[in-house]
Short mmCIF file of N, CA and C in Angstrom, two decimals:
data_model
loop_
_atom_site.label_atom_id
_atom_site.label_comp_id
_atom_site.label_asym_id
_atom_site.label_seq_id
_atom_site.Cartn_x
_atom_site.Cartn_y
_atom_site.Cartn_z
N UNK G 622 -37.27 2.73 8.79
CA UNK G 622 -36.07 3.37 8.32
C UNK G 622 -34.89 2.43 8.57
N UNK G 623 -34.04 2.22 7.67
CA UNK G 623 -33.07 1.50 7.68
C UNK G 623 -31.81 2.01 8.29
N UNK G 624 -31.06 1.30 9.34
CA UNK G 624 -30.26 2.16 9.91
C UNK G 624 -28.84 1.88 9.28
N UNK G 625 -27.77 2.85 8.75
CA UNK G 625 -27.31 2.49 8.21
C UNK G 625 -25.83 2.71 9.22
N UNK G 626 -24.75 1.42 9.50
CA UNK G 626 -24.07 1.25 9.66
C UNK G 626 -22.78 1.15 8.94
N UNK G 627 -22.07 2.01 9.64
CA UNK G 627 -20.63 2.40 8.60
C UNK G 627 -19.19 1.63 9.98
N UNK G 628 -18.90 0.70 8.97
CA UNK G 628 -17.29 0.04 9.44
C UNK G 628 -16.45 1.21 9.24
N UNK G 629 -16.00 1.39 10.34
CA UNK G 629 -14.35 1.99 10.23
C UNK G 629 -13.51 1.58 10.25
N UNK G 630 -12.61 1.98 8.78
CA UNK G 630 -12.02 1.09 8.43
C UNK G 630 -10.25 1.54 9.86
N UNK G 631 -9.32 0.64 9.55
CA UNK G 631 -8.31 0.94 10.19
C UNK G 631 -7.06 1.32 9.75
N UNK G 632 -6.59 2.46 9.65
CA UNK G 632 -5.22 2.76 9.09
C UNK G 632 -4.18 2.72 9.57
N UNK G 633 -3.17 1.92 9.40
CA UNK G 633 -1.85 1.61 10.25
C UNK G 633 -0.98 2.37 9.12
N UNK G 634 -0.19 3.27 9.43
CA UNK G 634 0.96 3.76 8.48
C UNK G 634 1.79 3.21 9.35
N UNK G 635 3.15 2.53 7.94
CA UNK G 635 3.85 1.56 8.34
C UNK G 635 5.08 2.08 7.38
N UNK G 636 6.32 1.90 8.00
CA UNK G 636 7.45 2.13 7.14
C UNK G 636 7.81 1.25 5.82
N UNK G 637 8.39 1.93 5.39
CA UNK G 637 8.52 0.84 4.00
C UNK G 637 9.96 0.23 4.39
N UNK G 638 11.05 0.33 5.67
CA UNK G 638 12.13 -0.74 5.77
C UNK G 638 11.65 -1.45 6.57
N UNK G 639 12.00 -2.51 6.83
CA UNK G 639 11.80 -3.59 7.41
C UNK G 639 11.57 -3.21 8.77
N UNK G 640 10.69 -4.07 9.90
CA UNK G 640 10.46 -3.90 11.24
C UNK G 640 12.22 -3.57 12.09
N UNK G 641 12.32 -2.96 12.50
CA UNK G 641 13.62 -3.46 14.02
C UNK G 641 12.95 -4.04 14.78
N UNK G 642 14.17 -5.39 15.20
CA UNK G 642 14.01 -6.61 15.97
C UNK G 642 14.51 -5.74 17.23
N UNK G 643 13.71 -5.38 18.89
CA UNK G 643 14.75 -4.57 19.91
C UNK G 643 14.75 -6.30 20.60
N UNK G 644 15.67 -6.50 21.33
CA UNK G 644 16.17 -8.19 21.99
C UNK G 644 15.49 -6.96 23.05
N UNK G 645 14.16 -8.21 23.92
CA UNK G 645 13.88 -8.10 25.00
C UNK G 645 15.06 -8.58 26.23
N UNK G 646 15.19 -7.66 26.96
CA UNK G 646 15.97 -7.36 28.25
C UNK G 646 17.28 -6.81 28.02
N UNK G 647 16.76 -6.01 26.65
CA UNK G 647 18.13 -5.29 26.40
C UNK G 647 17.69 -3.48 27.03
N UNK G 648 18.59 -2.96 27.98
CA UNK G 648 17.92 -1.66 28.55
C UNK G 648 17.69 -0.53 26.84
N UNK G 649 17.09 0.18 27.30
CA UNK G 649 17.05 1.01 26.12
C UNK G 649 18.19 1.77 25.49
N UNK G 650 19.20 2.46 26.56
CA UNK G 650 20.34 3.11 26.66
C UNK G 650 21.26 2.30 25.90
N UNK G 651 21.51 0.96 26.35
CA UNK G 651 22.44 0.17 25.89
C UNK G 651 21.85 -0.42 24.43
N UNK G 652 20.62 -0.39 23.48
CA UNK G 652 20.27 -0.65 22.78
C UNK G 652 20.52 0.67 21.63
N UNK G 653 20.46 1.51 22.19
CA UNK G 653 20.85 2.94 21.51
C UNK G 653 22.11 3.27 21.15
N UNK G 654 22.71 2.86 22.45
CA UNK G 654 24.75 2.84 22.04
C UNK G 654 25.16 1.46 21.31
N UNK G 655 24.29 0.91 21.12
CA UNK G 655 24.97 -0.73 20.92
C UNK G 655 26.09 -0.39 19.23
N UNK G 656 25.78 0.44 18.86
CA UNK G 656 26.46 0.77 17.24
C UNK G 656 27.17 2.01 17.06
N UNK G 657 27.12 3.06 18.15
CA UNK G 657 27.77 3.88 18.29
C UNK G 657 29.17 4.05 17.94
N UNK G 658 29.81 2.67 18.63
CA UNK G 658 31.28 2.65 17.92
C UNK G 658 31.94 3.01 16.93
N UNK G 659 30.59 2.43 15.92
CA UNK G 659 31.06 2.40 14.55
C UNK G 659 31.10 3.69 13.88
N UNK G 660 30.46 4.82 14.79
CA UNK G 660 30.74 6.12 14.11
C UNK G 660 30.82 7.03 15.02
N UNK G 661 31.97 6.83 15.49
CA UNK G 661 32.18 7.63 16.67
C UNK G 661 32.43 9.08 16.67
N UNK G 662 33.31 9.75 15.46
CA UNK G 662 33.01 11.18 14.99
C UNK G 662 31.87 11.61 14.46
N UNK G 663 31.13 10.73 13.80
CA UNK G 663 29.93 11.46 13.03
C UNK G 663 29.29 12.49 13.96
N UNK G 664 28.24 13.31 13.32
CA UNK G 664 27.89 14.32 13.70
C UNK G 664 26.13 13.14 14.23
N UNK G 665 25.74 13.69 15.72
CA UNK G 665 24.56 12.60 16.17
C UNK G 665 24.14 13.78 16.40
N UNK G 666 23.80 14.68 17.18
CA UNK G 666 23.00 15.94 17.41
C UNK G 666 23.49 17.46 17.30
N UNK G 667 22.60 17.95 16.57
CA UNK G 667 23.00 19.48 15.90
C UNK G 667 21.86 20.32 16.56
N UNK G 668 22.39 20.86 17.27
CA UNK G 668 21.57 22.00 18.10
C UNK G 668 21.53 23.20 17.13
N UNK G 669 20.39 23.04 16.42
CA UNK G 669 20.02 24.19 15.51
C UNK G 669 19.88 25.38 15.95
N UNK G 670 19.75 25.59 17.09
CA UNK G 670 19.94 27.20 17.58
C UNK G 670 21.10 27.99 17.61
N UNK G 671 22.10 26.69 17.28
CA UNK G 671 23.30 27.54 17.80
C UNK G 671 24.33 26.90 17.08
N UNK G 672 23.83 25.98 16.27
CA UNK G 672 24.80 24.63 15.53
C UNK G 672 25.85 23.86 16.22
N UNK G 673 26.15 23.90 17.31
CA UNK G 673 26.63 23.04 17.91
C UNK G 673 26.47 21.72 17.65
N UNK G 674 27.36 20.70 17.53
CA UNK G 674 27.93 19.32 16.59
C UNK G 674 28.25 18.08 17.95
N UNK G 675 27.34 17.53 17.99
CA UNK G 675 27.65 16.23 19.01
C UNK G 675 27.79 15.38 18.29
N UNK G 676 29.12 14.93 18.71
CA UNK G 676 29.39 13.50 18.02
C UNK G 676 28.80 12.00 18.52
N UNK G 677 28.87 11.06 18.43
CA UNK G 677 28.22 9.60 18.73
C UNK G 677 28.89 9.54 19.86
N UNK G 678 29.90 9.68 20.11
CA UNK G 678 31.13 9.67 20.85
C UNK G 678 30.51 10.62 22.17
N UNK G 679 30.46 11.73 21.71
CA UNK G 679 30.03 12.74 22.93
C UNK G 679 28.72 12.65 23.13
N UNK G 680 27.66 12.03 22.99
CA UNK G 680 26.69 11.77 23.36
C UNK G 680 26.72 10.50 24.39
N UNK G 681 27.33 9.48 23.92
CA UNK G 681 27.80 8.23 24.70
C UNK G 681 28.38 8.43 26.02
N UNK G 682 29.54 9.70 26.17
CA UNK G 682 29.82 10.09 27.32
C UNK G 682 29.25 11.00 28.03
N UNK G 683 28.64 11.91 27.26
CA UNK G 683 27.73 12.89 27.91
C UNK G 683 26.62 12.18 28.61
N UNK G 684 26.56 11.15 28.49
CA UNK G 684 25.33 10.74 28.76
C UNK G 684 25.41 9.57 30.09
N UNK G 685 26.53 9.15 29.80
CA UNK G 685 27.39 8.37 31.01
C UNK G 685 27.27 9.41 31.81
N UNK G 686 28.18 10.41 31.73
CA UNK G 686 28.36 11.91 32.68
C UNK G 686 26.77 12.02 33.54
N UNK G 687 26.24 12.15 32.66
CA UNK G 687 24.54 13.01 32.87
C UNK G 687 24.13 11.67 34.05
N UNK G 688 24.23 10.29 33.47
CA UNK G 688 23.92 9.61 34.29
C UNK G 688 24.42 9.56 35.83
N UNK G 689 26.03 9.68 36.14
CA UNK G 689 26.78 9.73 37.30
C UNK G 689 26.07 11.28 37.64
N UNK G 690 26.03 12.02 37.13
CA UNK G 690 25.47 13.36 37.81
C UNK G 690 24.20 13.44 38.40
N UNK G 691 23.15 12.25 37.80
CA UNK G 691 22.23 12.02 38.62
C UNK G 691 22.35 11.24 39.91
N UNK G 692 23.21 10.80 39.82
CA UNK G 692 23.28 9.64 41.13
C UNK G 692 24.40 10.74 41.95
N UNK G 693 25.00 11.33 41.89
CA UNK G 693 25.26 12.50 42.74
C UNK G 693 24.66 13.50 43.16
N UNK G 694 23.49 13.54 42.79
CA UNK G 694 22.15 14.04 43.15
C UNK G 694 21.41 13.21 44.03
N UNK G 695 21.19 12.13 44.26
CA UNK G 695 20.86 11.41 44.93
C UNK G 695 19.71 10.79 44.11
N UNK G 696 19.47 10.69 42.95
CA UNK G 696 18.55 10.50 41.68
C UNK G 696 18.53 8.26 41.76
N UNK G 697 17.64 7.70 42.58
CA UNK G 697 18.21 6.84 42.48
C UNK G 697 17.08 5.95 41.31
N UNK G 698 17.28 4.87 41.48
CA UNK G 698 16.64 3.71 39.97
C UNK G 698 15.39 3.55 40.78
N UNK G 699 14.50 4.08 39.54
CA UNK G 699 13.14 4.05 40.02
C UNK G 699 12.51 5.87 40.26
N UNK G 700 13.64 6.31 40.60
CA UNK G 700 13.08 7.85 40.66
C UNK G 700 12.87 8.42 39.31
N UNK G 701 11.75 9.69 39.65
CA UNK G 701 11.00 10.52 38.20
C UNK G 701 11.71 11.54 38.16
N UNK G 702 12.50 12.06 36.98
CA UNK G 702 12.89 13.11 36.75
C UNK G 702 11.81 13.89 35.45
N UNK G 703 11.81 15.26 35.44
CA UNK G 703 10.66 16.02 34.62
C UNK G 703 11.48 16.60 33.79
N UNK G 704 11.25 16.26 32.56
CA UNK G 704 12.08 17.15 31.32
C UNK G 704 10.96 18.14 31.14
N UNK G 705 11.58 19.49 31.40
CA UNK G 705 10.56 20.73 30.54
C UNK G 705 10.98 21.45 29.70
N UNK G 706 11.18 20.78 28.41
CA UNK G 706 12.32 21.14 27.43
C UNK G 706 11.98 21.34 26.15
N UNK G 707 12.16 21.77 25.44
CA UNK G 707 11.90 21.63 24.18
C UNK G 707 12.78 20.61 23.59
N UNK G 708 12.57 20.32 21.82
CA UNK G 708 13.67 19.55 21.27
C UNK G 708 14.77 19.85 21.83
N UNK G 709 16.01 19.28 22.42
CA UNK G 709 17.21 19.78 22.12
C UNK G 709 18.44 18.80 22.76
N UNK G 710 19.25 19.21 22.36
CA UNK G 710 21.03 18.09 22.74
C UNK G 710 20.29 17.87 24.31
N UNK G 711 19.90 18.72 24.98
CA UNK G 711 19.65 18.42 26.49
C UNK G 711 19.11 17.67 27.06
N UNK G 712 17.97 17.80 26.39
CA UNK G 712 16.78 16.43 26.29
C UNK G 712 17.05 15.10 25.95
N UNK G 713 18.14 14.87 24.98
CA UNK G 713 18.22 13.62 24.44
C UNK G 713 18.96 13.59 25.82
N UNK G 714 20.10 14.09 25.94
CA UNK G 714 21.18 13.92 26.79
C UNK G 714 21.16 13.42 28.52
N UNK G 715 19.97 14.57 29.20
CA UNK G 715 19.46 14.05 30.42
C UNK G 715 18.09 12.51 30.00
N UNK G 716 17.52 12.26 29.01
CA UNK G 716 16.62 11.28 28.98
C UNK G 716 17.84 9.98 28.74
N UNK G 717 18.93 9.94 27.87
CA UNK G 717 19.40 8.75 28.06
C UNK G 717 20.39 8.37 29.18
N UNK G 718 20.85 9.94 29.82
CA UNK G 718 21.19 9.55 31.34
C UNK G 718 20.66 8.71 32.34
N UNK G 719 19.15 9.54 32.21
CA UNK G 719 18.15 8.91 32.86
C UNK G 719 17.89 7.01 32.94
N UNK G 720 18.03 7.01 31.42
CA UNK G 720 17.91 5.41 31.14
C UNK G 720 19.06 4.72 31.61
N UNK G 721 20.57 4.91 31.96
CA UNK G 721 21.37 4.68 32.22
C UNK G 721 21.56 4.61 33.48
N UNK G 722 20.67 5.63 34.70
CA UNK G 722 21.17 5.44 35.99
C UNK G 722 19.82 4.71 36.63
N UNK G 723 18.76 4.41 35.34
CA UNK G 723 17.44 3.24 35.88
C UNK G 723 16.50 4.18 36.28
N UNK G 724 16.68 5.51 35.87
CA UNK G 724 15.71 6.42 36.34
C UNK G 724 14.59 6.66 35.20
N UNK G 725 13.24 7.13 35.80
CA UNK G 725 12.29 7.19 34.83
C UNK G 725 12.01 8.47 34.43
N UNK G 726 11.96 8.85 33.14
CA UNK G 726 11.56 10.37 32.43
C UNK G 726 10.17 10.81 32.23
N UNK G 727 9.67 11.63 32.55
CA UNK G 727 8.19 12.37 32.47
C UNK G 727 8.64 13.44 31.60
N UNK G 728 8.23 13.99 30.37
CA UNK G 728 8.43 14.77 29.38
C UNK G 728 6.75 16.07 30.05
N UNK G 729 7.31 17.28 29.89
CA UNK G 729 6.17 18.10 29.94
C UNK G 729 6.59 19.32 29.01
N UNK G 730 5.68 19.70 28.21
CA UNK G 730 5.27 20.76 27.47
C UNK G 730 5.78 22.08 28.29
N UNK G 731 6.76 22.56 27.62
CA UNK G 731 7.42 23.78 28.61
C UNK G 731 5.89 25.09 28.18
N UNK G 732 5.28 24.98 27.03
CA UNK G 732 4.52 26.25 27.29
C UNK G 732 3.14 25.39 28.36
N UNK G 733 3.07 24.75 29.10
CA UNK G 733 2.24 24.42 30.16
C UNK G 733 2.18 25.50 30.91
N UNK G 734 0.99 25.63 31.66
CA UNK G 734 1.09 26.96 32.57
C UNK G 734 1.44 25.96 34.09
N UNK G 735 1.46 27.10 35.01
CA UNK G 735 2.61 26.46 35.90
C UNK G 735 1.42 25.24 36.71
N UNK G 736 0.28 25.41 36.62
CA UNK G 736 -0.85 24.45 37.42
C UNK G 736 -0.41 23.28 36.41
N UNK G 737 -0.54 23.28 35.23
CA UNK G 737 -0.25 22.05 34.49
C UNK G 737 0.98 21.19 34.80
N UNK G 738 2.52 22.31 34.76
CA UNK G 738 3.50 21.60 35.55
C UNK G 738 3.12 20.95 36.73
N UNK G 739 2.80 21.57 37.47
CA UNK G 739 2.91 21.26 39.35
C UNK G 739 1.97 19.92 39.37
N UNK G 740 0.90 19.46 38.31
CA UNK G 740 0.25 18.50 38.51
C UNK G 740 0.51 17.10 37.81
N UNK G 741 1.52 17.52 36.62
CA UNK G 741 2.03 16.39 36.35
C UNK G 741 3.48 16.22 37.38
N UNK G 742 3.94 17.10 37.57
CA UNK G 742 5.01 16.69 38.63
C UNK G 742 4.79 15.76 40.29
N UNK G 743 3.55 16.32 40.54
CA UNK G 743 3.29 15.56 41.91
C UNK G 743 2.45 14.19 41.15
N UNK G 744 2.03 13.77 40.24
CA UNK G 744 1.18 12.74 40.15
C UNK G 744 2.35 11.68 39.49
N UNK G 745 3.91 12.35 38.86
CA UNK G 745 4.71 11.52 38.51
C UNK G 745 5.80 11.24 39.72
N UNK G 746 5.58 12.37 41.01
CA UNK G 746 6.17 12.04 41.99
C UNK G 746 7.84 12.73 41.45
N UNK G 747 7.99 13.48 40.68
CA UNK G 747 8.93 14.05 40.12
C UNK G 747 9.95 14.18 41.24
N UNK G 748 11.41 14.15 41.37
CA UNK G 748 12.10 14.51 42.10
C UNK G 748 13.45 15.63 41.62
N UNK G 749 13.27 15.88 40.37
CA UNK G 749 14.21 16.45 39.98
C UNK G 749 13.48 16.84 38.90
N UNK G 750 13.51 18.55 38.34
CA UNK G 750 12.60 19.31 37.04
C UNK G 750 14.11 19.79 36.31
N UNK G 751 14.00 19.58 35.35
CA UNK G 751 15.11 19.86 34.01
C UNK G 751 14.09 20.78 33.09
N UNK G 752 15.14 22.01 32.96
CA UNK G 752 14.43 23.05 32.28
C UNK G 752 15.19 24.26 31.73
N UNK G 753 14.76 25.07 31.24
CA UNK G 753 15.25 26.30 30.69
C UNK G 753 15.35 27.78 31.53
N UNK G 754 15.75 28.49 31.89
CA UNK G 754 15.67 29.52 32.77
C UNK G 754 14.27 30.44 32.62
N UNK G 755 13.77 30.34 31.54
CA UNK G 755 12.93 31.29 30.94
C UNK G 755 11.52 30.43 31.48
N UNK G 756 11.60 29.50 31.87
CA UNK G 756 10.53 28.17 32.67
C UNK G 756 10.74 28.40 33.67
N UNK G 757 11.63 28.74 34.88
CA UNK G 757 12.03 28.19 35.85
C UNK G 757 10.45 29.27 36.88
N UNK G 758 10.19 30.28 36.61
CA UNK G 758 8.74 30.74 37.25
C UNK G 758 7.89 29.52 36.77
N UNK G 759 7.86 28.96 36.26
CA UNK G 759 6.49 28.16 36.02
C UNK G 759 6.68 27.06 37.21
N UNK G 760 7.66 26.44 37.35
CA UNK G 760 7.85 25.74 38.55
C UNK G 760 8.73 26.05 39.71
N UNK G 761 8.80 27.30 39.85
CA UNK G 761 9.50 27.76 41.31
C UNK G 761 8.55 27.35 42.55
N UNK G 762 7.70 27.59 42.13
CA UNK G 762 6.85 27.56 43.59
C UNK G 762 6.84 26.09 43.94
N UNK G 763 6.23 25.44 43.35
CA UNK G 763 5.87 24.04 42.73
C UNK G 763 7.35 23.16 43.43
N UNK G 764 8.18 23.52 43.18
CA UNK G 764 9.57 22.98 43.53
C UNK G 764 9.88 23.55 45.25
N UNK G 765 9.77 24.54 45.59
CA UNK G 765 9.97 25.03 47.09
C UNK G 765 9.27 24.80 48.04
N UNK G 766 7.47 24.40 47.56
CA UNK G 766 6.70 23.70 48.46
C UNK G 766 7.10 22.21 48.34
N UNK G 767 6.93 21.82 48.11
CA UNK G 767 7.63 20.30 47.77
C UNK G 767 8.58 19.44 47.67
N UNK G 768 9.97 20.66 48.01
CA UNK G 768 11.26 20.03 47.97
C UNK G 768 11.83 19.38 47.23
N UNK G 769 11.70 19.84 45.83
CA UNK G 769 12.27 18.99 44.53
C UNK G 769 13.15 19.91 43.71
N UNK G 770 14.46 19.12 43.41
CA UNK G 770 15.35 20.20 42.88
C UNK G 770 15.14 20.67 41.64
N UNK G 771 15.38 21.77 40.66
CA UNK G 771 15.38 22.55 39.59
C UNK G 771 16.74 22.40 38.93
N UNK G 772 16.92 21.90 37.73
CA UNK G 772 18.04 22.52 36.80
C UNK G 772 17.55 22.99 35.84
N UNK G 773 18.46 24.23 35.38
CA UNK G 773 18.42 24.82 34.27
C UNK G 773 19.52 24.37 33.17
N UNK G 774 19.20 24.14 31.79
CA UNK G 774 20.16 23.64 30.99
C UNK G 774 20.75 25.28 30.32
N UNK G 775 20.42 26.08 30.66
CA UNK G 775 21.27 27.55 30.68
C UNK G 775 21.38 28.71 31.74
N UNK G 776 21.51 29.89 31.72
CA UNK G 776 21.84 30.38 32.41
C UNK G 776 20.95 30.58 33.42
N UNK G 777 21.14 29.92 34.89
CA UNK G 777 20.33 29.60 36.28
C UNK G 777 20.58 30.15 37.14
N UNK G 778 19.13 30.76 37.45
CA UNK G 778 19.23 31.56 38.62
C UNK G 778 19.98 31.13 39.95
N UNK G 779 20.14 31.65 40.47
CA UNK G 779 20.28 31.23 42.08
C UNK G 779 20.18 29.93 42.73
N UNK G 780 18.49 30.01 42.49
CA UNK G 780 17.95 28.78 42.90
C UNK G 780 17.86 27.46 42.42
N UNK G 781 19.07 27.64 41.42
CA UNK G 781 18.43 26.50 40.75
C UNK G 781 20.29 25.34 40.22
N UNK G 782 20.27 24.77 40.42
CA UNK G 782 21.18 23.39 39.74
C UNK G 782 21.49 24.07 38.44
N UNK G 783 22.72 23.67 37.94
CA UNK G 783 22.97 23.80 36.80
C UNK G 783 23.10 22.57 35.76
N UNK G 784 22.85 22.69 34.40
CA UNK G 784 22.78 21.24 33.89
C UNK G 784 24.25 20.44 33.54
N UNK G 785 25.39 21.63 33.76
CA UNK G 785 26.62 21.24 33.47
C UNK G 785 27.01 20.27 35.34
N UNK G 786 26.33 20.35 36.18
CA UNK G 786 26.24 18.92 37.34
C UNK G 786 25.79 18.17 36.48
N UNK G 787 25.53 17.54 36.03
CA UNK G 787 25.56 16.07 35.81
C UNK G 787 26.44 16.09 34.21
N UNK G 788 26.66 17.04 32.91
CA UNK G 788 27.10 17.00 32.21
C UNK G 788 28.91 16.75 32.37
N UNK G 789 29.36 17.42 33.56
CA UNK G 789 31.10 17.41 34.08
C UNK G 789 30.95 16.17 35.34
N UNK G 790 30.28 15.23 35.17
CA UNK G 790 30.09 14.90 36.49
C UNK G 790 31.42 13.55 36.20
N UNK G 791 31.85 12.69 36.93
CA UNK G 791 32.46 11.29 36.45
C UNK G 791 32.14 10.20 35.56
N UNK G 792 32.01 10.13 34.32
CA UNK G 792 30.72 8.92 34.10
C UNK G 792 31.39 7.49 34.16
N UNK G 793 32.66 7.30 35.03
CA UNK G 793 32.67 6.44 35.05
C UNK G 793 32.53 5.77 36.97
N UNK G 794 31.76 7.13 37.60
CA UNK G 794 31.17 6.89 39.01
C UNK G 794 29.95 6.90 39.15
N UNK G 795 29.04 5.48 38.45
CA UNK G 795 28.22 5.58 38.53
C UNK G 795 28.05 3.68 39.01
N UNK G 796 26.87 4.22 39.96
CA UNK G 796 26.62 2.22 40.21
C UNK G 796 25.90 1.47 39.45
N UNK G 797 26.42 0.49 39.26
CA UNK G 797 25.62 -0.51 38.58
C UNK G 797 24.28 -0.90 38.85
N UNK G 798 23.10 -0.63 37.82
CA UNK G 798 21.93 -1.15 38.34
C UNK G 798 21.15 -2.23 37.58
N UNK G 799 20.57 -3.16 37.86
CA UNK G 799 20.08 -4.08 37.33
C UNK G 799 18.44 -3.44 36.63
N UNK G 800 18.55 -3.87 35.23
CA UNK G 800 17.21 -2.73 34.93
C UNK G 800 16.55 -3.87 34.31
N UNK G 801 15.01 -3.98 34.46
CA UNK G 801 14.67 -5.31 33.86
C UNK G 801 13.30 -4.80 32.75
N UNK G 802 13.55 -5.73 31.96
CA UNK G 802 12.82 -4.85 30.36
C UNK G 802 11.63 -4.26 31.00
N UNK G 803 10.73 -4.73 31.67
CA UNK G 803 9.52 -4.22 31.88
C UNK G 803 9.71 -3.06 33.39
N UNK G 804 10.90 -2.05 33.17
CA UNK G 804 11.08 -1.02 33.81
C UNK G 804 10.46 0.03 33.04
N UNK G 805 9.88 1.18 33.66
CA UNK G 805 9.42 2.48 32.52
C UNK G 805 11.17 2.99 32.40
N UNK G 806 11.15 3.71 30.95
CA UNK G 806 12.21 4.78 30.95
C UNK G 806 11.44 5.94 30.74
#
């Protein structure tokens, strides 16, 4: 019997504009704002739940902000923060903070059940969980055995950080950190 061997073939879907050139040892944050200037009113994120209108402008500072609000947290370069978020202004907003104060982002699936949180959080060494109030049982426990703080990007219980700390925070009190291309963001 003849055995019949089948090549698989390989499919790369590829854009039809041209590649982007990113300049190695450029941080990601600063590769993202590098053109911002040029449209500084435009509309950059529309929170479809609620239509709320971020401009290039307010993302650039929000995100400065978000960054100094981590380092007033004690969030330093090299530490894991846990987005448990869905799409939204928040997510972009604390992830390019993140890239800005040299800190690294772990993204988790907010419908995770709470064993799924608690195990990507201790294996990313998480020190700070960013989340929604309607999440915040999935990692309460998870956060109180372990000593890792909770924000909610809306209305937060008790126990928990609010996301407007690092959104009102100074963004222009934040320290300078040296980030070198082959850092995770």
């Amino acid at each position: 019997m003849d055995t019949i061997t089948k090549q698989k073939e390989e499919f790369i879907f590829r854009s039809k504009l041209p590649d982007i050139d990113i300049p190695r040892g450029l941080p990601l944050h600063s590769y993202v704002f590098e053109n911002f200037s040029k449209y500084p009113s435009k509309p950059c994120l529309i929170n479809g739940a609620n239509g709320d209108i971020y401009t290039y402008s307010d993302v650039e500072l929000t995100a400065r902000r978000a960054a100094s609000g981590l380092n007033k947290l004690g969030i330093q370069q090299g530490d894991v923060i846990m987005l448990i978020l869905p799409s939204s202004p928040e997510f972009v907003l604390a992830f390019l903070g993140a890239s800005h104060r040299g800190a690294i982002t772990t993204a988790a699936n907010p419908f995770s059940t709470p064993a799924e949180l608690a195990k990507q959080a201790k294996a990313s060494k998480a020190k700070l969980l960013i989340t929604q109030a309607c999440y915040y049982d999935k990692v309460k426990d998870y956060a109180q055995e372990n000593d890792v703080k909770v924000m909610c990007v809306d209305s937060a219980p008790d126990a928990c950080l609010h996301f407007s700390d690092l959104t009102q925070a100074d963004g222009d009190d934040m320290p300078q950190v040296d980030i070198s291309p082959d850092d995770v963001v």
